[in-house]
Each structure stands twice: as C-alpha cells, then as structure tokens.
Amino acid sequence: MRRDARLSAALIAEQEGQDRLSAPAEIRILTTPQELFEAAAEEVLRCAKDAVAQNGRFTIALSGGSTPKALFNLLATNARTVMPWDRTYFFWGDERHVPPTDPDSNYRMAEETMLSKIPVPASNVFRVAAENPDAAEVAQAYEQTLRKFFQLKPGELPVFDLILLGMGPDGHTASLFPGTAGLHEKSRLVIANWVEKLKGSRLSFTLPVLNAARCVVFLVSGTDKATVLHTVLEGDAPPEQYPAKLVRPDNGKLIWLIDRAAASGLSKQS
Ligand code: 6PG
C-alpha cells in the first residue's frame, strides 16, 4: 500500500476511534450573521468566566481570516466591560508567514479589531513571531512559548480553555489544509505547514493541540461555506480531504456556530 494510502487509512481509523470517544458536536444555527457573532461572544464570555472561576485564568487561541472580525469587534465593545481581560491570555491557532504589520497577518487583524481597544496587558498577548523568514524557526519558537506558558513536561499537550476555529471552502481549519503534511503531525505542538496551493508555509497548531482543548468553537458564516459544511457535518468523505472533520476534542466540547446561509446545505435547519 502506498505511504499516503497508509496514512489515509491511519487517519480514517483514528477518526473512527475519535468518533466513538468524543462527545457529539453541538450544532447551533443562528438566523443572521449578527446573531451568530452575538452567540459567539456569549460563548467566549461563558468560557472566560468559567475558566477564571476554576483556574484563575482564561486561555484562548484566536482564529484568523475574515469571519472572526465581527466577533472581535463585539468583544471589544459590548463585552468590553464584562470580560476578565486581565486574566485573559491570547494565542493564535494559526498565523500567516508574514510580519505583524502585513495586511494578511492574523495578529494585525486581531490587534485592529480588538486588542487595541481592550485593557489587556501586553504581557498577556502571545503573538507568533512570523516576521522571521525561517518558518521552521517560527514554529519552534511558538512551540517553546506554549511549553513555557503551560509548563509542559515532555509529551504533554497544552489544554486551552477555548480554541476558536474557522473553516475554508476547502474544509481546512487553522492552517491544516487538505492533503498537507501537517495533518499527520502527532508529536509537535506547532508546525510550519507547507501549503502547495498557496506556495507558502502557514504556522499552525497541530491536531493534537486542537483536540486537547476544553472547548472548540467553529464559527462559520455565509453561503460560500454551505457546500463544504454539508460535506463536513453530514458527508462521509475521507477526513484528510476535509481537515475540519478531524477536529474532535478528546475530552472537550465541540460547538459549531453557523448562520442560516452557511447551514443552507444541511439536511436539518434547526
Ligand atoms: C486563516 C484562518 C483560517 C480561516 C479559514 C476561514 O489564517 O485564514 O485561521 O483557518 O479560519 O480560512 O477564513 P474566512 O473566515 O476568511 O472565511
């Protein structure tokens, strides 16, 4: 059997194993994008309050792209006075391999829409140093940042209170794209994942980190995601072709917050 066929078989077997072990996903369909982002902000606030009450801090990994912008704006305005910002620690589940000033930077997007508007201490914000031209070094450095912050022993995984994820029209999530080597990474925490179609590397948490989280929330909005969402939530395509299918927290909650436009391809609309 070819190597990639063996890897696919391994991924499918693992996925089937996880399906048996993971709690079922909670799928919430909201009528409008505004309601979607309000529900997401409520979920972030709920996670934050629970985490601070239990552990004295709230660790969150942000997603990138365009969808979270409206959520970040809401957190910086409506939730500004109720979030425990001084106990909130920001990380990124993935980052483009660009400087923080680049228009494509996920850090820059979060800085502009939220971080610059809230009283979070700068020391609580752990940016991916993606300005370094050596992507492997960037990944290694961010992995060390996680190991130090979470005080990890060898082999241990960081357990984030909340990881926000989006999903591309190809079913990628974080920067785990279909058919990329990053899907099979089981020991590293952060990788530089070469994405052939982008002709570049992306920095990304690996699946073990995503699946170690206490709570993972997918935010999916718009008709351009309807087809892929049906495939991911209701289809039986091989998981490595739709990496979002591989996100099944081992012990945590999985919540899909979807607006009606993105849900238009699902068999169930409520
Ligand atoms: C990124 C993201 C990525 C994103 C999806 C959806 O760096 O681009 O982390 O995984 O969530 O591509 O992007 P949109 O929200 O722009 O559709």
PDB file of C-alpha atoms and ligand atoms in Angstrom:
ATOM      1  CA  MET A   1       0.000   0.000   0.000  1.00  0.00           C
ATOM      2  CA  ARG A   2       1.330   3.461  -0.914  1.00  0.00           C
ATOM      3  CA  ARG A   3       2.565   5.585   2.000  1.00  0.00           C
ATOM      4  CA  ASP A   4      -0.126   8.214   1.620  1.00  0.00           C
ATOM      5  CA  ALA A   5      -2.761   5.498   1.371  1.00  0.00           C
ATOM      6  CA  ARG A   6      -1.417   4.016   4.614  1.00  0.00           C
ATOM      7  CA  LEU A   7      -1.537   7.478   6.212  1.00  0.00           C
ATOM      8  CA  SER A   8      -5.082   7.996   4.992  1.00  0.00           C
ATOM      9  CA  ALA A   9      -6.092   4.645   6.410  1.00  0.00           C
ATOM     10  CA  ALA A  10      -4.458   5.587   9.694  1.00  0.00           C
ATOM     11  CA  LEU A  11      -6.286   8.920   9.758  1.00  0.00           C
ATOM     12  CA  ILE A  12      -9.620   7.262   8.987  1.00  0.00           C
ATOM     13  CA  ALA A  13      -9.089   4.653  11.686  1.00  0.00           C
ATOM     14  CA  GLU A  14      -8.113   7.344  14.142  1.00  0.00           C
ATOM     15  CA  GLN A  15     -11.101   9.430  13.148  1.00  0.00           C
ATOM     16  CA  GLU A  16     -13.437   6.470  13.683  1.00  0.00           C
ATOM     17  CA  GLY A  17     -11.806   5.899  17.050  1.00  0.00           C
ATOM     18  CA  GLN A  18     -12.272   9.534  17.994  1.00  0.00           C
ATOM     19  CA  ASP A  19     -15.890   9.451  16.831  1.00  0.00           C
ATOM     20  CA  ARG A  20     -16.516   6.700  19.342  1.00  0.00           C
ATOM     21  CA  LEU A  21     -14.743   8.584  22.153  1.00  0.00           C
ATOM     22  CA  SER A  22     -15.639  12.223  21.531  1.00  0.00           C
ATOM     23  CA  ALA A  23     -18.805  13.811  22.776  1.00  0.00           C
ATOM     24  CA  PRO A  24     -21.220  14.681  19.947  1.00  0.00           C
ATOM     25  CA  ALA A  25     -20.785  18.129  18.479  1.00  0.00           C
ATOM     26  CA  GLU A  26     -23.266  20.837  19.437  1.00  0.00           C
ATOM     27  CA  ILE A  27     -24.532  22.482  16.251  1.00  0.00           C
ATOM     28  CA  ARG A  28     -26.305  25.795  16.651  1.00  0.00           C
ATOM     29  CA  ILE A  29     -27.822  27.508  13.614  1.00  0.00           C
ATOM     30  CA  LEU A  30     -28.405  31.249  14.050  1.00  0.00           C
ATOM     31  CA  THR A  31     -30.707  33.172  11.742  1.00  0.00           C
ATOM     32  CA  THR A  32     -28.383  36.062  10.848  1.00  0.00           C
ATOM     33  CA  PRO A  33     -24.644  36.761  10.956  1.00  0.00           C
ATOM     34  CA  GLN A  34     -25.269  39.317  13.719  1.00  0.00           C
ATOM     35  CA  GLU A  35     -26.983  36.686  15.849  1.00  0.00           C
ATOM     36  CA  LEU A  36     -24.118  34.299  15.068  1.00  0.00           C
ATOM     37  CA  PHE A  37     -21.483  36.713  16.330  1.00  0.00           C
ATOM     38  CA  GLU A  38     -23.560  37.637  19.387  1.00  0.00           C
ATOM     39  CA  ALA A  39     -23.869  33.946  20.237  1.00  0.00           C
ATOM     40  CA  ALA A  40     -20.125  33.560  19.749  1.00  0.00           C
ATOM     41  CA  ALA A  41     -19.389  36.486  22.044  1.00  0.00           C
ATOM     42  CA  GLU A  42     -21.664  34.961  24.696  1.00  0.00           C
ATOM     43  CA  GLU A  43     -19.804  31.664  24.350  1.00  0.00           C
ATOM     44  CA  VAL A  44     -16.422  33.370  24.749  1.00  0.00           C
ATOM     45  CA  LEU A  45     -17.677  35.205  27.837  1.00  0.00           C
ATOM     46  CA  ARG A  46     -19.100  31.986  29.301  1.00  0.00           C
ATOM     47  CA  CYS A  47     -15.815  30.144  28.737  1.00  0.00           C
ATOM     48  CA  ALA A  48     -13.836  33.024  30.192  1.00  0.00           C
ATOM     49  CA  LYS A  49     -15.901  33.291  33.371  1.00  0.00           C
ATOM     50  CA  ASP A  50     -15.844  29.506  33.913  1.00  0.00           C
ATOM     51  CA  ALA A  51     -12.082  29.309  33.342  1.00  0.00           C
ATOM     52  CA  VAL A  52     -11.257  32.206  35.645  1.00  0.00           C
ATOM     53  CA  ALA A  53     -13.565  30.798  38.323  1.00  0.00           C
ATOM     54  CA  GLN A  54     -11.918  27.364  38.070  1.00  0.00           C
ATOM     55  CA  ASN A  55      -8.286  28.180  37.298  1.00  0.00           C
ATOM     56  CA  GLY A  56      -7.831  31.915  37.755  1.00  0.00           C
ATOM     57  CA  ARG A  57      -7.124  32.479  34.068  1.00  0.00           C
ATOM     58  CA  PHE A  58      -8.647  32.132  30.587  1.00  0.00           C
ATOM     59  CA  THR A  59      -6.502  30.862  27.727  1.00  0.00           C
ATOM     60  CA  ILE A  60      -7.893  31.432  24.231  1.00  0.00           C
ATOM     61  CA  ALA A  61      -6.447  30.705  20.794  1.00  0.00           C
ATOM     62  CA  LEU A  62      -7.830  33.001  18.112  1.00  0.00           C
ATOM     63  CA  SER A  63      -8.641  32.045  14.557  1.00  0.00           C
ATOM     64  CA  GLY A  64      -7.795  34.202  11.591  1.00  0.00           C
ATOM     65  CA  GLY A  65      -9.313  35.080   8.261  1.00  0.00           C
ATOM     66  CA  SER A  66     -12.290  37.428   7.978  1.00  0.00           C
ATOM     67  CA  THR A  67     -15.118  35.688   9.844  1.00  0.00           C
ATOM     68  CA  PRO A  68     -13.908  36.447  13.397  1.00  0.00           C
ATOM     69  CA  LYS A  69     -13.617  40.212  12.780  1.00  0.00           C
ATOM     70  CA  ALA A  70     -17.238  40.863  13.763  1.00  0.00           C
ATOM     71  CA  LEU A  71     -16.827  38.710  16.881  1.00  0.00           C
ATOM     72  CA  PHE A  72     -13.663  40.535  17.905  1.00  0.00           C
ATOM     73  CA  ASN A  73     -15.433  43.866  17.423  1.00  0.00           C
ATOM     74  CA  LEU A  74     -18.289  42.708  19.662  1.00  0.00           C
ATOM     75  CA  LEU A  75     -15.867  41.553  22.358  1.00  0.00           C
ATOM     76  CA  ALA A  76     -14.151  44.934  22.253  1.00  0.00           C
ATOM     77  CA  THR A  77     -17.425  46.856  22.540  1.00  0.00           C
ATOM     78  CA  ASN A  78     -20.467  45.067  24.010  1.00  0.00           C
ATOM     79  CA  ALA A  79     -18.372  42.705  26.171  1.00  0.00           C
ATOM     80  CA  ARG A  80     -15.586  45.162  26.917  1.00  0.00           C
ATOM     81  CA  THR A  81     -16.647  45.856  30.476  1.00  0.00           C
ATOM     82  CA  VAL A  82     -17.594  42.293  31.463  1.00  0.00           C
ATOM     83  CA  MET A  83     -14.705  40.204  30.113  1.00  0.00           C
ATOM     84  CA  PRO A  84     -11.870  39.422  32.589  1.00  0.00           C
ATOM     85  CA  TRP A  85      -9.232  40.914  30.302  1.00  0.00           C
ATOM     86  CA  ASP A  86      -6.505  40.989  32.941  1.00  0.00           C
ATOM     87  CA  ARG A  87      -6.882  37.210  33.334  1.00  0.00           C
ATOM     88  CA  THR A  88      -7.246  36.509  29.611  1.00  0.00           C
ATOM     89  CA  TYR A  89      -4.257  35.129  27.677  1.00  0.00           C
ATOM     90  CA  PHE A  90      -4.314  35.384  23.903  1.00  0.00           C
ATOM     91  CA  PHE A  91      -2.673  32.960  21.489  1.00  0.00           C
ATOM     92  CA  TRP A  92      -3.183  32.207  17.787  1.00  0.00           C
ATOM     93  CA  GLY A  93      -4.200  28.810  16.459  1.00  0.00           C
ATOM     94  CA  ASP A  94      -2.557  29.715  13.191  1.00  0.00           C
ATOM     95  CA  GLU A  95      -0.756  32.571  11.521  1.00  0.00           C
ATOM     96  CA  ARG A  96       0.355  33.509   8.074  1.00  0.00           C
ATOM     97  CA  HIS A  97       4.106  33.637   7.483  1.00  0.00           C
ATOM     98  CA  VAL A  98       4.186  37.414   7.307  1.00  0.00           C
ATOM     99  CA  PRO A  99       5.235  40.300   9.603  1.00  0.00           C
ATOM    100  CA  PRO A 100       2.646  41.579  12.118  1.00  0.00           C
ATOM    101  CA  THR A 101       2.212  44.728  10.043  1.00  0.00           C
ATOM    102  CA  ASP A 102       1.215  42.775   6.933  1.00  0.00           C
ATOM    103  CA  PRO A 103      -2.461  43.077   5.836  1.00  0.00           C
ATOM    104  CA  ASP A 104      -2.632  39.241   5.839  1.00  0.00           C
ATOM    105  CA  SER A 105      -1.441  38.951   9.443  1.00  0.00           C
ATOM    106  CA  ASN A 106      -3.985  37.341  11.772  1.00  0.00           C
ATOM    107  CA  TYR A 107      -2.308  39.193  14.627  1.00  0.00           C
ATOM    108  CA  ARG A 108      -2.791  42.525  12.846  1.00  0.00           C
ATOM    109  CA  MET A 109      -6.482  41.746  12.289  1.00  0.00           C
ATOM    110  CA  ALA A 110      -6.991  40.927  15.973  1.00  0.00           C
ATOM    111  CA  GLU A 111      -4.968  43.976  17.048  1.00  0.00           C
ATOM    112  CA  GLU A 112      -7.036  46.313  14.866  1.00  0.00           C
ATOM    113  CA  THR A 113     -10.461  44.853  15.711  1.00  0.00           C
ATOM    114  CA  MET A 114      -9.998  44.033  19.392  1.00  0.00           C
ATOM    115  CA  LEU A 115      -6.629  44.085  21.158  1.00  0.00           C
ATOM    116  CA  SER A 116      -6.071  47.802  20.604  1.00  0.00           C
ATOM    117  CA  LYS A 117      -9.495  48.533  22.157  1.00  0.00           C
ATOM    118  CA  ILE A 118      -9.409  46.453  25.348  1.00  0.00           C
ATOM    119  CA  PRO A 119      -7.397  46.777  28.573  1.00  0.00           C
ATOM    120  CA  VAL A 120      -5.480  43.507  28.141  1.00  0.00           C
ATOM    121  CA  PRO A 121      -1.891  43.647  29.442  1.00  0.00           C
ATOM    122  CA  ALA A 122       0.633  43.345  26.604  1.00  0.00           C
ATOM    123  CA  SER A 123       2.249  40.509  28.557  1.00  0.00           C
ATOM    124  CA  ASN A 124      -0.972  38.503  28.126  1.00  0.00           C
ATOM    125  CA  VAL A 125      -0.694  38.516  24.338  1.00  0.00           C
ATOM    126  CA  PHE A 126       1.480  35.812  22.752  1.00  0.00           C
ATOM    127  CA  ARG A 127       1.969  36.714  19.116  1.00  0.00           C
ATOM    128  CA  VAL A 128       3.518  34.334  16.612  1.00  0.00           C
ATOM    129  CA  ALA A 129       6.836  35.912  15.600  1.00  0.00           C
ATOM    130  CA  ALA A 130       6.083  35.315  11.932  1.00  0.00           C
ATOM    131  CA  GLU A 131       8.408  38.086  10.768  1.00  0.00           C
ATOM    132  CA  ASN A 132      11.287  35.589  10.985  1.00  0.00           C
ATOM    133  CA  PRO A 133      11.895  34.413   7.391  1.00  0.00           C
ATOM    134  CA  ASP A 134      12.653  30.883   8.633  1.00  0.00           C
ATOM    135  CA  ALA A 135       9.184  29.357   9.107  1.00  0.00           C
ATOM    136  CA  ALA A 136      10.536  26.291  10.902  1.00  0.00           C
ATOM    137  CA  GLU A 137      12.192  28.552  13.476  1.00  0.00           C
ATOM    138  CA  VAL A 138       8.918  30.480  13.917  1.00  0.00           C
ATOM    139  CA  ALA A 139       7.058  27.258  14.633  1.00  0.00           C
ATOM    140  CA  GLN A 140       9.753  26.035  17.011  1.00  0.00           C
ATOM    141  CA  ALA A 141       9.760  29.335  18.885  1.00  0.00           C
ATOM    142  CA  TYR A 142       5.965  29.372  19.259  1.00  0.00           C
ATOM    143  CA  GLU A 143       6.007  25.783  20.415  1.00  0.00           C
ATOM    144  CA  GLN A 144       8.501  26.800  23.106  1.00  0.00           C
ATOM    145  CA  THR A 145       6.195  29.662  24.057  1.00  0.00           C
ATOM    146  CA  LEU A 146       3.394  27.141  24.646  1.00  0.00           C
ATOM    147  CA  ARG A 147       5.656  24.755  26.556  1.00  0.00           C
ATOM    148  CA  LYS A 148       6.827  27.561  28.837  1.00  0.00           C
ATOM    149  CA  PHE A 149       3.430  29.150  29.430  1.00  0.00           C
ATOM    150  CA  PHE A 150       1.656  25.848  30.138  1.00  0.00           C
ATOM    151  CA  GLN A 151       4.725  24.472  31.960  1.00  0.00           C
ATOM    152  CA  LEU A 152       4.545  21.302  29.893  1.00  0.00           C
ATOM    153  CA  LYS A 153       6.548  18.168  30.620  1.00  0.00           C
ATOM    154  CA  PRO A 154       7.816  16.227  27.578  1.00  0.00           C
ATOM    155  CA  GLY A 155       4.870  14.594  25.805  1.00  0.00           C
ATOM    156  CA  GLU A 156       2.262  16.799  27.491  1.00  0.00           C
ATOM    157  CA  LEU A 157      -0.228  18.881  25.499  1.00  0.00           C
ATOM    158  CA  PRO A 158      -1.402  22.425  26.291  1.00  0.00           C
ATOM    159  CA  VAL A 159      -5.070  22.479  27.289  1.00  0.00           C
ATOM    160  CA  PHE A 160      -6.633  25.704  26.041  1.00  0.00           C
ATOM    161  CA  ASP A 161      -9.875  26.812  27.642  1.00  0.00           C
ATOM    162  CA  LEU A 162     -11.133  27.851  24.215  1.00  0.00           C
ATOM    163  CA  ILE A 163      -9.888  27.493  20.667  1.00  0.00           C
ATOM    164  CA  LEU A 164     -11.748  29.473  18.006  1.00  0.00           C
ATOM    165  CA  LEU A 165     -11.671  27.980  14.522  1.00  0.00           C
ATOM    166  CA  GLY A 166     -12.929  28.934  11.117  1.00  0.00           C
ATOM    167  CA  MET A 167     -13.245  26.758   8.044  1.00  0.00           C
ATOM    168  CA  GLY A 168     -12.273  27.464   4.478  1.00  0.00           C
ATOM    169  CA  PRO A 169     -14.357  26.452   1.438  1.00  0.00           C
ATOM    170  CA  ASP A 170     -11.921  23.533   1.014  1.00  0.00           C
ATOM    171  CA  GLY A 171     -12.591  22.282   4.540  1.00  0.00           C
ATOM    172  CA  HIS A 172      -9.297  23.457   6.000  1.00  0.00           C
ATOM    173  CA  THR A 173      -9.188  24.741   9.546  1.00  0.00           C
ATOM    174  CA  ALA A 174      -6.451  26.624  11.340  1.00  0.00           C
ATOM    175  CA  SER A 175      -3.731  26.144   8.719  1.00  0.00           C
ATOM    176  CA  LEU A 176      -4.309  22.428   8.314  1.00  0.00           C
ATOM    177  CA  PHE A 177      -5.128  22.217   4.629  1.00  0.00           C
ATOM    178  CA  PRO A 178      -6.300  19.147   2.716  1.00  0.00           C
ATOM    179  CA  GLY A 179      -3.500  16.798   1.754  1.00  0.00           C
ATOM    180  CA  THR A 180      -0.801  18.652   3.702  1.00  0.00           C
ATOM    181  CA  ALA A 181       1.818  17.035   5.894  1.00  0.00           C
ATOM    182  CA  GLY A 182       0.553  18.925   8.929  1.00  0.00           C
ATOM    183  CA  LEU A 183      -2.488  16.651   9.145  1.00  0.00           C
ATOM    184  CA  HIS A 184      -0.292  13.733  10.166  1.00  0.00           C
ATOM    185  CA  GLU A 185       1.800  15.552  12.790  1.00  0.00           C
ATOM    186  CA  LYS A 186       1.244  13.855  16.120  1.00  0.00           C
ATOM    187  CA  SER A 187       4.168  14.949  18.321  1.00  0.00           C
ATOM    188  CA  ARG A 188       4.777  18.623  17.569  1.00  0.00           C
ATOM    189  CA  LEU A 189       2.528  21.348  19.010  1.00  0.00           C
ATOM    190  CA  VAL A 190       3.139  23.969  16.325  1.00  0.00           C
ATOM    191  CA  ILE A 191       4.305  23.420  12.767  1.00  0.00           C
ATOM    192  CA  ALA A 192       5.255  25.311   9.662  1.00  0.00           C
ATOM    193  CA  ASN A 193       2.877  23.638   7.224  1.00  0.00           C
ATOM    194  CA  TRP A 194       3.789  23.933   3.527  1.00  0.00           C
ATOM    195  CA  VAL A 195       0.630  24.625   1.523  1.00  0.00           C
ATOM    196  CA  GLU A 196       1.349  23.945  -2.146  1.00  0.00           C
ATOM    197  CA  LYS A 197      -1.661  25.835  -3.466  1.00  0.00           C
ATOM    198  CA  LEU A 198      -0.576  28.904  -1.501  1.00  0.00           C
ATOM    199  CA  LYS A 199       3.064  28.348  -2.485  1.00  0.00           C
ATOM    200  CA  GLY A 200       3.982  29.116   1.094  1.00  0.00           C
ATOM    201  CA  SER A 201       4.112  27.944   4.673  1.00  0.00           C
ATOM    202  CA  ARG A 202       1.495  28.645   7.274  1.00  0.00           C
ATOM    203  CA  LEU A 203       2.093  28.392  11.051  1.00  0.00           C
ATOM    204  CA  SER A 204      -0.451  26.182  12.749  1.00  0.00           C
ATOM    205  CA  PHE A 205      -1.372  24.310  15.884  1.00  0.00           C
ATOM    206  CA  THR A 206      -1.383  20.600  15.202  1.00  0.00           C
ATOM    207  CA  LEU A 207      -4.436  18.381  15.599  1.00  0.00           C
ATOM    208  CA  PRO A 208      -3.323  17.030  18.996  1.00  0.00           C
ATOM    209  CA  VAL A 209      -3.360  20.604  20.358  1.00  0.00           C
ATOM    210  CA  LEU A 210      -6.746  21.398  18.820  1.00  0.00           C
ATOM    211  CA  ASN A 211      -8.213  18.160  20.194  1.00  0.00           C
ATOM    212  CA  ALA A 212      -6.802  18.742  23.682  1.00  0.00           C
ATOM    213  CA  ALA A 213      -8.866  21.915  24.192  1.00  0.00           C
ATOM    214  CA  ARG A 214     -11.597  22.179  26.805  1.00  0.00           C
ATOM    215  CA  CYS A 215     -13.804  23.811  24.203  1.00  0.00           C
ATOM    216  CA  VAL A 216     -13.508  24.295  20.436  1.00  0.00           C
ATOM    217  CA  VAL A 217     -15.897  26.672  18.701  1.00  0.00           C
ATOM    218  CA  PHE A 218     -16.170  26.731  14.912  1.00  0.00           C
ATOM    219  CA  LEU A 219     -17.565  29.972  13.517  1.00  0.00           C
ATOM    220  CA  VAL A 220     -18.984  29.518  10.003  1.00  0.00           C
ATOM    221  CA  SER A 221     -20.876  32.207   8.133  1.00  0.00           C
ATOM    222  CA  GLY A 222     -22.087  32.740   4.586  1.00  0.00           C
ATOM    223  CA  THR A 223     -23.408  30.801   1.598  1.00  0.00           C
ATOM    224  CA  ASP A 224     -19.890  30.169   0.287  1.00  0.00           C
ATOM    225  CA  LYS A 225     -19.418  27.690   3.136  1.00  0.00           C
ATOM    226  CA  ALA A 226     -22.749  25.845   2.633  1.00  0.00           C
ATOM    227  CA  THR A 227     -21.440  23.066   0.401  1.00  0.00           C
ATOM    228  CA  VAL A 228     -18.337  22.302   2.427  1.00  0.00           C
ATOM    229  CA  LEU A 229     -20.296  22.462   5.676  1.00  0.00           C
ATOM    230  CA  HIS A 230     -22.709  19.808   4.418  1.00  0.00           C
ATOM    231  CA  THR A 231     -19.729  17.642   3.446  1.00  0.00           C
ATOM    232  CA  VAL A 232     -18.002  18.105   6.787  1.00  0.00           C
ATOM    233  CA  LEU A 233     -21.040  17.668   9.037  1.00  0.00           C
ATOM    234  CA  GLU A 234     -23.143  15.221   7.028  1.00  0.00           C
ATOM    235  CA  GLY A 235     -20.927  13.676   4.357  1.00  0.00           C
ATOM    236  CA  ASP A 236     -18.649  10.641   4.549  1.00  0.00           C
ATOM    237  CA  ALA A 237     -15.713  11.996   2.556  1.00  0.00           C
ATOM    238  CA  PRO A 238     -12.244  10.959   3.768  1.00  0.00           C
ATOM    239  CA  PRO A 239     -11.309  13.242   6.694  1.00  0.00           C
ATOM    240  CA  GLU A 240      -7.936  14.244   5.331  1.00  0.00           C
ATOM    241  CA  GLN A 241      -9.723  15.826   2.362  1.00  0.00           C
ATOM    242  CA  TYR A 242     -11.735  17.961   4.820  1.00  0.00           C
ATOM    243  CA  PRO A 243      -9.467  18.592   7.840  1.00  0.00           C
ATOM    244  CA  ALA A 244     -12.221  20.277   9.875  1.00  0.00           C
ATOM    245  CA  LYS A 245     -13.655  16.734  10.239  1.00  0.00           C
ATOM    246  CA  LEU A 246     -10.548  15.789  12.213  1.00  0.00           C
ATOM    247  CA  VAL A 247     -11.277  18.276  14.997  1.00  0.00           C
ATOM    248  CA  ARG A 248     -12.943  16.153  17.684  1.00  0.00           C
ATOM    249  CA  PRO A 249     -11.815  17.249  21.185  1.00  0.00           C
ATOM    250  CA  ASP A 250     -10.846  14.180  23.205  1.00  0.00           C
ATOM    251  CA  ASN A 251     -12.409  15.475  26.417  1.00  0.00           C
ATOM    252  CA  GLY A 252     -13.705  18.894  25.465  1.00  0.00           C
ATOM    253  CA  LYS A 253     -16.795  20.435  23.950  1.00  0.00           C
ATOM    254  CA  LEU A 254     -17.175  20.949  20.211  1.00  0.00           C
ATOM    255  CA  ILE A 255     -19.580  23.693  19.207  1.00  0.00           C
ATOM    256  CA  TRP A 256     -20.425  24.706  15.636  1.00  0.00           C
ATOM    257  CA  LEU A 257     -21.922  28.197  15.469  1.00  0.00           C
ATOM    258  CA  ILE A 258     -23.368  28.570  11.991  1.00  0.00           C
ATOM    259  CA  ASP A 259     -25.593  31.152  10.366  1.00  0.00           C
ATOM    260  CA  ARG A 260     -28.552  30.130   8.221  1.00  0.00           C
ATOM    261  CA  ALA A 261     -26.733  30.996   4.987  1.00  0.00           C
ATOM    262  CA  ALA A 262     -23.893  28.603   5.779  1.00  0.00           C
ATOM    263  CA  ALA A 263     -26.382  25.992   7.016  1.00  0.00           C
ATOM    264  CA  SER A 264     -28.448  26.120   3.793  1.00  0.00           C
ATOM    265  CA  GLY A 265     -26.885  22.873   2.568  1.00  0.00           C
ATOM    266  CA  LEU A 266     -27.632  20.888   5.723  1.00  0.00           C
ATOM    267  CA  SER A 267     -30.478  18.381   5.879  1.00  0.00           C
ATOM    268  CA  LYS A 268     -31.558  19.791   9.244  1.00  0.00           C
ATOM    269  CA  GLN A 269     -32.074  23.534   9.555  1.00  0.00           C
ATOM    270  CA  SER A 270     -32.524  23.750  13.295  1.00  0.00           C
TER     271      SER A 270
HETATM  272  C1  6PG B   1      -6.608  31.751   8.458  1.00  0.00           C
HETATM  273  C2  6PG B   1      -7.557  31.025   9.348  1.00  0.00           C
HETATM  274  C3  6PG B   1      -8.303  30.022   8.544  1.00  0.00           C
HETATM  275  C4  6PG B   1      -9.698  30.590   8.437  1.00  0.00           C
HETATM  276  C5  6PG B   1     -10.456  29.993   7.278  1.00  0.00           C
HETATM  277  C6  6PG B   1     -11.780  30.740   7.059  1.00  0.00           C
HETATM  278  O1  6PG B   1      -5.498  32.057   8.886  1.00  0.00           O
HETATM  279  O2  6PG B   1      -7.061  32.055   7.343  1.00  0.00           O
HETATM  280  O3  6PG B   1      -7.231  30.724  10.537  1.00  0.00           O
HETATM  281  O4  6PG B   1      -8.350  28.736   9.045  1.00  0.00           O
HETATM  282  O5  6PG B   1     -10.399  30.363   9.642  1.00  0.00           O
HETATM  283  O6  6PG B   1      -9.650  30.117   6.117  1.00  0.00           O
HETATM  284  O7  6PG B   1     -11.454  32.056   6.670  1.00  0.00           O
HETATM  285  P1  6PG B   1     -12.629  33.162   6.489  1.00  0.00           P
HETATM  286  O8  6PG B   1     -13.165  33.415   7.845  1.00  0.00           O
HETATM  287  O9  6PG B   1     -11.907  34.347   5.917  1.00  0.00           O
HETATM  288  O10 6PG B   1     -13.643  32.557   5.564  1.00  0.00           O
END
